[in-house]
């Protein structure tokens, strides 16, 4: 009988696990939030992942449950564990990914390099932090938020008055996360995979190019990173995976500073946008590796097929016409490019797909990847 993996969430990450599952002969099943999701091709159930009974019913016939995102509530995760369902990653590491203040707390406890930060409950506490950090800082909501959402650069507490109102209404010890505005020179990302029995592998360190708070391009390997920077990034990511008990793929987003330090920015305990290049650029993609890891199977090699791989996100889609109408010109102009569409309708700022190009010269590969992606503007 085939190994059975249940994925909670029907987004593009679940969709991109499907080809890897087919190649390995894995029976992949998806709990989608509703009809028309990116991973509809593998959706065997639809329902609310906030509801424990729904998720437990979905999990009855799988060997392991994993996730398209980190937003499944802790009570649902613990209900799965209590019912004897293998869950990877488990509730404890996912709690760190779900709450940015807890994430900063744990990383600080481990002595890992992070931006200076504080949990602030009101405008007075934020004003004090701003005064101590040059008058400007980054404020984040503790939970939720991605692709630039839930993040604001502020120079006055009034810039997040609405968030403080929400914090006060939530009650308890709710707070916002404030961090120093790091003078970084570029953003990097290090992906690793860890199986429950402890094996860990790492892909090459990559550079992530952000536009308007959204990942626009990824360059693998990160130019000029060979040696100390790459070694330090890999060591950090492996330690985080081991110390937090992460199973599956872990992506660690990093800042590189002018004096060649690296600071941990964010964690994602699942396949991540910065690892999409690996589908076409690495021996084992992050999606195949994630399936191997959560099933506790031996992990695959992570070497690259070519000296450089560049992934460019397709953001928004065509201003006029449909996606299918762009295929002939794109495929003819760049037959070497690999296109991945997510089954999403075009919408300003929305990630509707990505394109990857590999080659020997990184500048040439960047140019060709951008030009190939431009066919979908």
Tab-separated table of C-alpha atoms in Angstrom:
chain	number	residue	atom	x	y	z
A	1	UNK	CA	0.000	0.000	0.000
A	2	UNK	CA	1.259	3.490	-0.861
A	3	UNK	CA	2.425	5.876	1.820
A	4	UNK	CA	-0.285	8.459	2.498
A	5	UNK	CA	0.414	12.115	3.259
A	6	UNK	CA	-2.361	14.492	4.264
A	7	UNK	CA	-1.764	18.197	3.625
A	8	UNK	CA	-3.859	20.743	5.489
A	9	UNK	CA	-4.364	23.760	3.241
A	10	UNK	CA	-5.040	23.929	-0.471
A	11	UNK	CA	-2.652	26.660	-1.637
A	12	UNK	CA	0.167	26.606	-4.153
A	13	UNK	CA	2.591	24.894	-1.777
A	14	UNK	CA	0.272	21.887	-1.538
A	15	UNK	CA	-0.152	22.043	-5.323
A	16	UNK	CA	3.619	21.844	-5.858
A	17	UNK	CA	3.876	18.805	-3.576
A	18	UNK	CA	1.672	16.855	-5.974
A	19	UNK	CA	4.203	16.149	-8.799
A	20	UNK	CA	6.812	15.070	-6.230
A	21	UNK	CA	4.280	12.762	-4.579
A	22	UNK	CA	3.323	11.232	-7.934
A	23	UNK	CA	6.969	10.531	-8.782
A	24	UNK	CA	7.547	8.839	-5.421
A	25	UNK	CA	4.295	6.885	-5.569
A	26	UNK	CA	2.963	8.691	-2.510
A	27	UNK	CA	-0.783	9.007	-2.064
A	28	UNK	CA	-1.185	12.729	-1.366
A	29	UNK	CA	-4.452	14.076	-0.019
A	30	UNK	CA	-5.368	17.705	0.562
A	31	UNK	CA	-7.832	19.364	2.918
A	32	UNK	CA	-8.692	22.502	0.956
A	33	UNK	CA	-10.427	25.492	2.448
A	34	UNK	CA	-13.003	25.488	-0.353
A	35	UNK	CA	-13.499	24.894	-4.084
A	36	UNK	CA	-11.179	26.372	-6.674
A	37	UNK	CA	-8.018	26.333	-4.533
A	38	UNK	CA	-4.587	25.981	-6.154
A	39	UNK	CA	-4.266	22.351	-4.985
A	40	UNK	CA	-7.770	21.382	-6.135
A	41	UNK	CA	-6.241	18.592	-8.250
A	42	UNK	CA	-5.390	16.699	-5.045
A	43	UNK	CA	-8.198	17.949	-2.791
A	44	UNK	CA	-9.938	14.964	-1.241
A	45	UNK	CA	-11.818	17.064	1.308
A	46	UNK	CA	-12.972	20.620	1.857
A	47	UNK	CA	-13.442	22.244	5.222
A	48	UNK	CA	-12.357	24.662	7.909
A	49	UNK	CA	-8.896	23.882	9.294
A	50	UNK	CA	-9.880	25.740	12.464
A	51	UNK	CA	-12.354	22.956	13.269
A	52	UNK	CA	-10.804	19.984	15.075
A	53	UNK	CA	-13.481	17.503	14.028
A	54	UNK	CA	-13.019	18.406	10.355
A	55	UNK	CA	-9.256	17.970	10.507
A	56	UNK	CA	-9.486	14.758	12.549
A	57	UNK	CA	-11.888	13.262	10.020
A	58	UNK	CA	-9.496	14.181	7.203
A	59	UNK	CA	-6.556	12.638	9.089
A	60	UNK	CA	-8.180	9.249	9.673
A	61	UNK	CA	-6.809	7.649	6.517
A	62	UNK	CA	-3.290	9.122	6.241
A	63	UNK	CA	0.081	8.127	7.649
A	64	UNK	CA	1.177	11.674	8.472
A	65	UNK	CA	-0.307	15.161	8.468
A	66	UNK	CA	1.669	18.170	7.253
A	67	UNK	CA	0.767	21.693	6.197
A	68	UNK	CA	0.540	24.199	3.362
A	69	UNK	CA	0.775	27.008	5.950
A	70	UNK	CA	1.434	27.528	9.665
A	71	UNK	CA	-1.994	28.834	10.687
A	72	UNK	CA	-3.674	25.681	12.024
A	73	UNK	CA	-4.670	26.475	15.647
A	74	UNK	CA	-2.816	24.812	18.494
A	75	UNK	CA	-5.944	23.109	19.842
A	76	UNK	CA	-6.439	21.420	16.464
A	77	UNK	CA	-2.796	20.353	16.301
A	78	UNK	CA	-2.940	18.896	19.806
A	79	UNK	CA	-6.189	17.101	18.997
A	80	UNK	CA	-4.377	15.388	16.123
A	81	UNK	CA	-1.458	14.413	18.360
A	82	UNK	CA	-3.859	13.223	21.050
A	83	UNK	CA	-5.588	10.999	18.495
A	84	UNK	CA	-2.246	9.373	17.651
A	85	UNK	CA	-1.807	11.081	14.273
A	86	UNK	CA	1.839	11.811	13.336
A	87	UNK	CA	2.045	15.588	12.784
A	88	UNK	CA	5.102	17.160	11.122
A	89	UNK	CA	6.077	19.754	12.052
A	90	UNK	CA	4.538	19.294	15.483
A	91	UNK	CA	2.622	21.725	17.703
A	92	UNK	CA	5.663	22.975	19.663
A	93	UNK	CA	7.762	24.157	16.711
A	94	UNK	CA	4.680	25.453	14.883
A	95	UNK	CA	3.824	27.581	17.919
A	96	UNK	CA	7.121	29.399	17.355
A	97	UNK	CA	6.295	29.977	13.688
A	98	UNK	CA	2.778	31.174	14.543
A	99	UNK	CA	3.771	33.863	17.037
A	100	UNK	CA	6.543	36.306	16.128
A	101	UNK	CA	7.090	37.351	19.743
A	102	UNK	CA	7.529	33.731	20.793
A	103	UNK	CA	9.845	33.271	17.804
A	104	UNK	CA	12.032	36.181	18.898
A	105	UNK	CA	11.968	34.952	22.507
A	106	UNK	CA	13.120	31.431	21.621
A	107	UNK	CA	15.809	32.597	19.208
A	108	UNK	CA	17.112	35.049	21.810
A	109	UNK	CA	17.137	32.316	24.466
A	110	UNK	CA	19.248	30.205	22.103
A	111	UNK	CA	21.726	33.048	21.715
A	112	UNK	CA	21.109	33.365	17.986
A	113	UNK	CA	21.649	36.677	16.185
A	114	UNK	CA	18.387	38.636	15.795
A	115	UNK	CA	17.531	42.335	15.479
A	116	UNK	CA	17.061	44.214	18.747
A	117	UNK	CA	13.390	43.835	19.655
A	118	UNK	CA	10.714	44.235	22.289
A	119	UNK	CA	7.110	43.276	22.894
A	120	UNK	CA	5.082	46.487	23.245
A	121	UNK	CA	1.583	46.690	24.704
A	122	UNK	CA	0.826	50.365	24.201
A	123	UNK	CA	1.970	53.600	22.609
A	124	UNK	CA	4.169	54.598	25.566
A	125	UNK	CA	6.242	51.413	25.327
A	126	UNK	CA	6.623	51.891	21.580
A	127	UNK	CA	7.627	55.526	22.064
A	128	UNK	CA	10.383	54.441	24.458
A	129	UNK	CA	11.712	51.887	21.962
A	130	UNK	CA	11.700	54.477	19.166
A	131	UNK	CA	13.615	56.934	21.339
A	132	UNK	CA	16.247	54.301	22.034
A	133	UNK	CA	16.599	53.259	18.385
A	134	UNK	CA	16.995	56.392	16.299
A	135	UNK	CA	13.332	57.327	16.042
A	136	UNK	CA	12.332	54.682	13.498
A	137	UNK	CA	11.548	50.980	13.833
A	138	UNK	CA	9.646	48.089	12.318
A	139	UNK	CA	6.395	47.042	14.000
A	140	UNK	CA	4.806	43.660	13.283
A	141	UNK	CA	1.616	41.995	14.384
A	142	UNK	CA	2.557	39.002	16.506
A	143	UNK	CA	0.349	36.603	14.571
A	144	UNK	CA	-0.573	36.377	10.919
A	145	UNK	CA	0.865	38.636	8.271
A	146	UNK	CA	2.929	37.709	5.222
A	147	UNK	CA	4.120	39.273	1.953
A	148	UNK	CA	4.384	42.680	3.590
A	149	UNK	CA	1.080	42.439	5.465
A	150	UNK	CA	1.186	42.968	9.230
A	151	UNK	CA	4.454	44.928	8.941
A	152	UNK	CA	4.898	48.711	9.160
A	153	UNK	CA	7.920	50.991	9.365
A	154	UNK	CA	6.994	53.641	11.927
A	155	UNK	CA	8.414	56.839	13.369
A	156	UNK	CA	5.488	57.622	15.666
A	157	UNK	CA	3.275	55.373	17.828
A	158	UNK	CA	0.202	56.793	16.099
A	159	UNK	CA	1.256	54.900	12.961
A	160	UNK	CA	-0.083	51.716	14.591
A	161	UNK	CA	-2.953	53.114	16.660
A	162	UNK	CA	-5.376	50.698	15.002
A	163	UNK	CA	-3.180	47.737	15.922
A	164	UNK	CA	-2.997	48.842	19.549
A	165	UNK	CA	-6.801	49.051	19.602
A	166	UNK	CA	-6.950	45.462	18.334
A	167	UNK	CA	-4.397	44.380	20.978
A	168	UNK	CA	-6.439	46.012	23.744
A	169	UNK	CA	-9.658	44.415	22.508
A	170	UNK	CA	-8.009	40.993	22.397
A	171	UNK	CA	-7.179	41.214	26.100
A	172	UNK	CA	-4.724	39.014	27.950
A	173	UNK	CA	-1.022	39.630	27.410
A	174	UNK	CA	-1.353	40.498	23.724
A	175	UNK	CA	1.343	42.761	22.282
A	176	UNK	CA	2.977	43.980	19.095
A	177	UNK	CA	6.546	43.151	18.108
A	178	UNK	CA	8.857	46.102	17.505
A	179	UNK	CA	12.336	45.681	16.045
A	180	UNK	CA	15.218	47.912	15.169
A	181	UNK	CA	15.274	49.046	11.549
A	182	UNK	CA	18.194	46.894	10.426
A	183	UNK	CA	20.585	48.607	7.957
A	184	UNK	CA	20.930	45.469	5.864
A	185	UNK	CA	22.639	45.287	2.483
A	186	UNK	CA	20.589	42.363	1.198
A	187	UNK	CA	18.220	39.612	2.271
A	188	UNK	CA	19.251	35.966	2.252
A	189	UNK	CA	17.423	32.711	2.895
A	190	UNK	CA	18.699	29.344	4.049
A	191	UNK	CA	16.523	26.264	3.632
A	192	UNK	CA	17.148	22.961	5.376
A	193	UNK	CA	15.124	19.782	5.834
A	194	UNK	CA	15.057	17.571	8.914
A	195	UNK	CA	13.466	14.165	9.443
A	196	UNK	CA	12.061	13.002	12.786
A	197	UNK	CA	14.965	10.609	13.275
A	198	UNK	CA	17.392	13.534	13.066
A	199	UNK	CA	18.988	13.623	9.584
A	200	UNK	CA	19.379	17.202	8.308
A	201	UNK	CA	20.361	18.458	4.844
A	202	UNK	CA	20.761	21.988	3.502
A	203	UNK	CA	20.409	23.638	0.105
A	204	UNK	CA	22.730	26.426	-1.058
A	205	UNK	CA	22.183	29.812	0.550
A	206	UNK	CA	20.136	32.113	-1.706
A	207	UNK	CA	19.622	35.846	-2.130
A	208	UNK	CA	16.036	37.069	-1.950
A	209	UNK	CA	15.061	40.291	-3.722
A	210	UNK	CA	11.987	41.961	-2.221
A	211	UNK	CA	9.707	44.528	-3.839
A	212	UNK	CA	6.977	46.224	-1.798
A	213	UNK	CA	7.436	43.632	0.928
A	214	UNK	CA	6.935	40.713	-1.476
A	215	UNK	CA	9.587	38.271	-2.691
A	216	UNK	CA	10.164	39.102	-6.362
A	217	UNK	CA	13.339	37.168	-7.256
A	218	UNK	CA	15.594	34.508	-5.780
A	219	UNK	CA	19.196	33.913	-6.884
A	220	UNK	CA	20.850	30.583	-6.086
A	221	UNK	CA	23.483	30.460	-4.809
A	222	UNK	CA	23.619	33.939	-3.256
A	223	UNK	CA	26.371	35.799	-5.162
A	224	UNK	CA	29.547	36.293	-3.169
A	225	UNK	CA	28.375	34.159	-0.263
A	226	UNK	CA	30.736	31.193	-0.572
A	227	UNK	CA	32.758	30.577	2.556
A	228	UNK	CA	32.031	32.183	5.911
A	229	UNK	CA	28.600	33.679	5.153
A	230	UNK	CA	27.245	30.465	3.626
A	231	UNK	CA	28.749	28.342	6.383
A	232	UNK	CA	27.307	30.594	9.089
A	233	UNK	CA	23.839	30.596	7.495
A	234	UNK	CA	23.763	26.820	7.206
A	235	UNK	CA	24.975	26.382	10.778
A	236	UNK	CA	22.276	28.758	12.044
A	237	UNK	CA	19.480	27.017	10.139
A	238	UNK	CA	20.571	23.530	11.193
A	239	UNK	CA	20.787	24.609	14.820
A	240	UNK	CA	17.317	26.187	14.695
A	241	UNK	CA	15.834	23.039	13.155
A	242	UNK	CA	17.451	20.837	15.807
A	243	UNK	CA	16.826	23.079	18.828
A	244	UNK	CA	13.177	23.727	17.948
A	245	UNK	CA	12.516	20.177	16.795
A	246	UNK	CA	11.380	21.187	13.307
A	247	UNK	CA	10.518	18.319	10.963
A	248	UNK	CA	10.086	18.864	7.242
A	249	UNK	CA	11.438	21.900	5.410
A	250	UNK	CA	12.547	24.957	7.382
A	251	UNK	CA	13.292	28.256	5.637
A	252	UNK	CA	15.255	30.837	7.611
A	253	UNK	CA	15.050	34.365	6.226
A	254	UNK	CA	18.124	36.440	7.018
A	255	UNK	CA	19.499	39.969	6.850
A	256	UNK	CA	23.120	40.508	5.781
A	257	UNK	CA	24.601	43.732	7.156
A	258	UNK	CA	27.348	45.968	5.774
A	259	UNK	CA	29.851	44.477	8.222
A	260	UNK	CA	28.991	40.948	6.975
A	261	UNK	CA	26.930	39.849	9.944
A	262	UNK	CA	23.758	37.892	9.404
A	263	UNK	CA	20.623	38.257	11.542
A	264	UNK	CA	17.617	35.958	11.631
A	265	UNK	CA	14.513	37.735	10.352
A	266	UNK	CA	11.717	35.153	9.958
A	267	UNK	CA	11.136	31.383	10.043
A	268	UNK	CA	8.839	29.297	7.839
A	269	UNK	CA	8.273	25.647	8.780
A	270	UNK	CA	7.168	24.417	5.370
A	271	UNK	CA	8.314	24.778	1.768
A	272	UNK	CA	8.897	28.455	1.094
A	273	UNK	CA	8.912	30.891	-1.810
A	274	UNK	CA	12.692	31.252	-1.548
A	275	UNK	CA	13.067	27.521	-2.235
A	276	UNK	CA	10.924	27.274	-5.383
A	277	UNK	CA	14.059	27.428	-7.555
A	278	UNK	CA	14.938	23.943	-6.288
A	279	UNK	CA	12.181	22.330	-8.386
A	280	UNK	CA	14.240	22.892	-11.534
A	281	UNK	CA	17.621	23.813	-10.090
A	282	UNK	CA	18.442	21.157	-7.467
A	283	UNK	CA	18.780	17.391	-7.405
A	284	UNK	CA	15.968	17.207	-4.842
A	285	UNK	CA	13.302	19.903	-4.752
A	286	UNK	CA	12.076	21.309	-1.464
A	287	UNK	CA	8.688	19.688	-2.149
A	288	UNK	CA	10.052	16.181	-2.629
A	289	UNK	CA	12.327	16.709	0.350
A	290	UNK	CA	9.443	17.830	2.543
A	291	UNK	CA	7.516	14.657	1.720
A	292	UNK	CA	10.568	12.509	2.413
A	293	UNK	CA	11.210	14.301	5.690
A	294	UNK	CA	7.702	14.119	7.144
A	295	UNK	CA	7.558	10.414	6.257
A	296	UNK	CA	10.997	9.936	7.907
A	297	UNK	CA	12.515	8.653	4.662
A	298	UNK	CA	16.194	9.186	3.782
A	299	UNK	CA	16.699	12.699	2.443
A	300	UNK	CA	17.838	13.497	-1.076
A	301	UNK	CA	20.930	15.275	-2.383
A	302	UNK	CA	20.682	19.073	-2.585
A	303	UNK	CA	23.338	19.928	-5.167
A	304	UNK	CA	22.561	22.197	-8.106
A	305	UNK	CA	22.168	21.156	-11.744
A	306	UNK	CA	23.969	24.303	-12.970
A	307	UNK	CA	26.176	26.980	-11.418
A	308	UNK	CA	23.249	29.415	-11.144
A	309	UNK	CA	19.474	29.258	-10.857
A	310	UNK	CA	17.169	32.265	-10.759
A	311	UNK	CA	13.482	32.249	-9.879
A	312	UNK	CA	11.260	35.218	-10.675
A	313	UNK	CA	7.755	35.400	-9.223
A	314	UNK	CA	4.864	36.179	-11.543
A	315	UNK	CA	3.087	38.907	-9.596
A	316	UNK	CA	-0.344	40.117	-10.547
A	317	UNK	CA	-0.569	38.690	-14.038
A	318	UNK	CA	-1.480	40.292	-17.367
A	319	UNK	CA	-3.080	43.717	-17.309
A	320	UNK	CA	-5.255	42.571	-20.210
A	321	UNK	CA	-6.111	39.179	-21.646
A	322	UNK	CA	-5.712	35.871	-19.869
A	323	UNK	CA	-2.733	33.790	-18.797
A	324	UNK	CA	-3.223	31.100	-21.427
A	325	UNK	CA	-2.996	33.732	-24.135
A	326	UNK	CA	0.571	34.511	-23.035
A	327	UNK	CA	1.831	30.919	-23.273
A	328	UNK	CA	2.758	30.829	-27.002
A	329	UNK	CA	5.002	33.904	-26.939
A	330	UNK	CA	6.610	33.027	-23.576
A	331	UNK	CA	7.357	29.410	-24.444
A	332	UNK	CA	8.666	30.302	-27.892
A	333	UNK	CA	10.908	33.130	-26.708
A	334	UNK	CA	12.441	31.221	-23.788
A	335	UNK	CA	12.212	27.466	-24.395
A	336	UNK	CA	14.809	26.892	-21.670
A	337	UNK	CA	12.676	28.570	-18.972
A	338	UNK	CA	10.490	26.512	-16.679
A	339	UNK	CA	7.073	28.023	-15.960
A	340	UNK	CA	4.963	27.128	-12.947
A	341	UNK	CA	1.423	28.521	-12.776
A	342	UNK	CA	-0.615	28.173	-9.590
A	343	UNK	CA	-4.149	27.985	-10.961
A	344	UNK	CA	-4.945	31.464	-9.618
A	345	UNK	CA	-6.822	34.256	-11.336
A	346	UNK	CA	-4.714	37.372	-11.990
A	347	UNK	CA	-4.997	40.123	-9.398
A	348	UNK	CA	-2.672	43.054	-8.612
A	349	UNK	CA	0.172	41.931	-6.346
A	350	UNK	CA	-0.953	38.299	-6.239
A	351	UNK	CA	1.582	35.491	-6.718
A	352	UNK	CA	0.129	33.606	-9.663
A	353	UNK	CA	3.220	31.572	-10.526
A	354	UNK	CA	6.958	31.669	-11.040
A	355	UNK	CA	9.584	31.083	-13.702
A	356	UNK	CA	13.017	29.519	-13.214
A	357	UNK	CA	16.049	29.670	-15.486
A	358	UNK	CA	19.373	27.909	-14.898
A	359	UNK	CA	22.784	28.438	-16.474
A	360	UNK	CA	26.474	29.122	-16.047
A	361	UNK	CA	26.581	32.926	-15.769
A	362	UNK	CA	24.431	34.461	-13.044
A	363	UNK	CA	23.991	37.846	-14.758
A	364	UNK	CA	22.818	36.173	-17.957
A	365	UNK	CA	20.484	33.872	-16.015
A	366	UNK	CA	18.959	36.830	-14.132
A	367	UNK	CA	18.365	38.647	-17.434
A	368	UNK	CA	16.712	35.658	-19.094
A	369	UNK	CA	14.534	34.862	-16.085
A	370	UNK	CA	13.271	38.438	-15.860
A	371	UNK	CA	12.612	38.579	-19.604
A	372	UNK	CA	10.754	35.267	-19.513
A	373	UNK	CA	8.591	36.415	-16.597
A	374	UNK	CA	7.834	39.712	-18.347
A	375	UNK	CA	5.686	37.840	-20.886
A	376	UNK	CA	3.071	37.546	-18.138
A	377	UNK	CA	2.981	41.242	-17.190
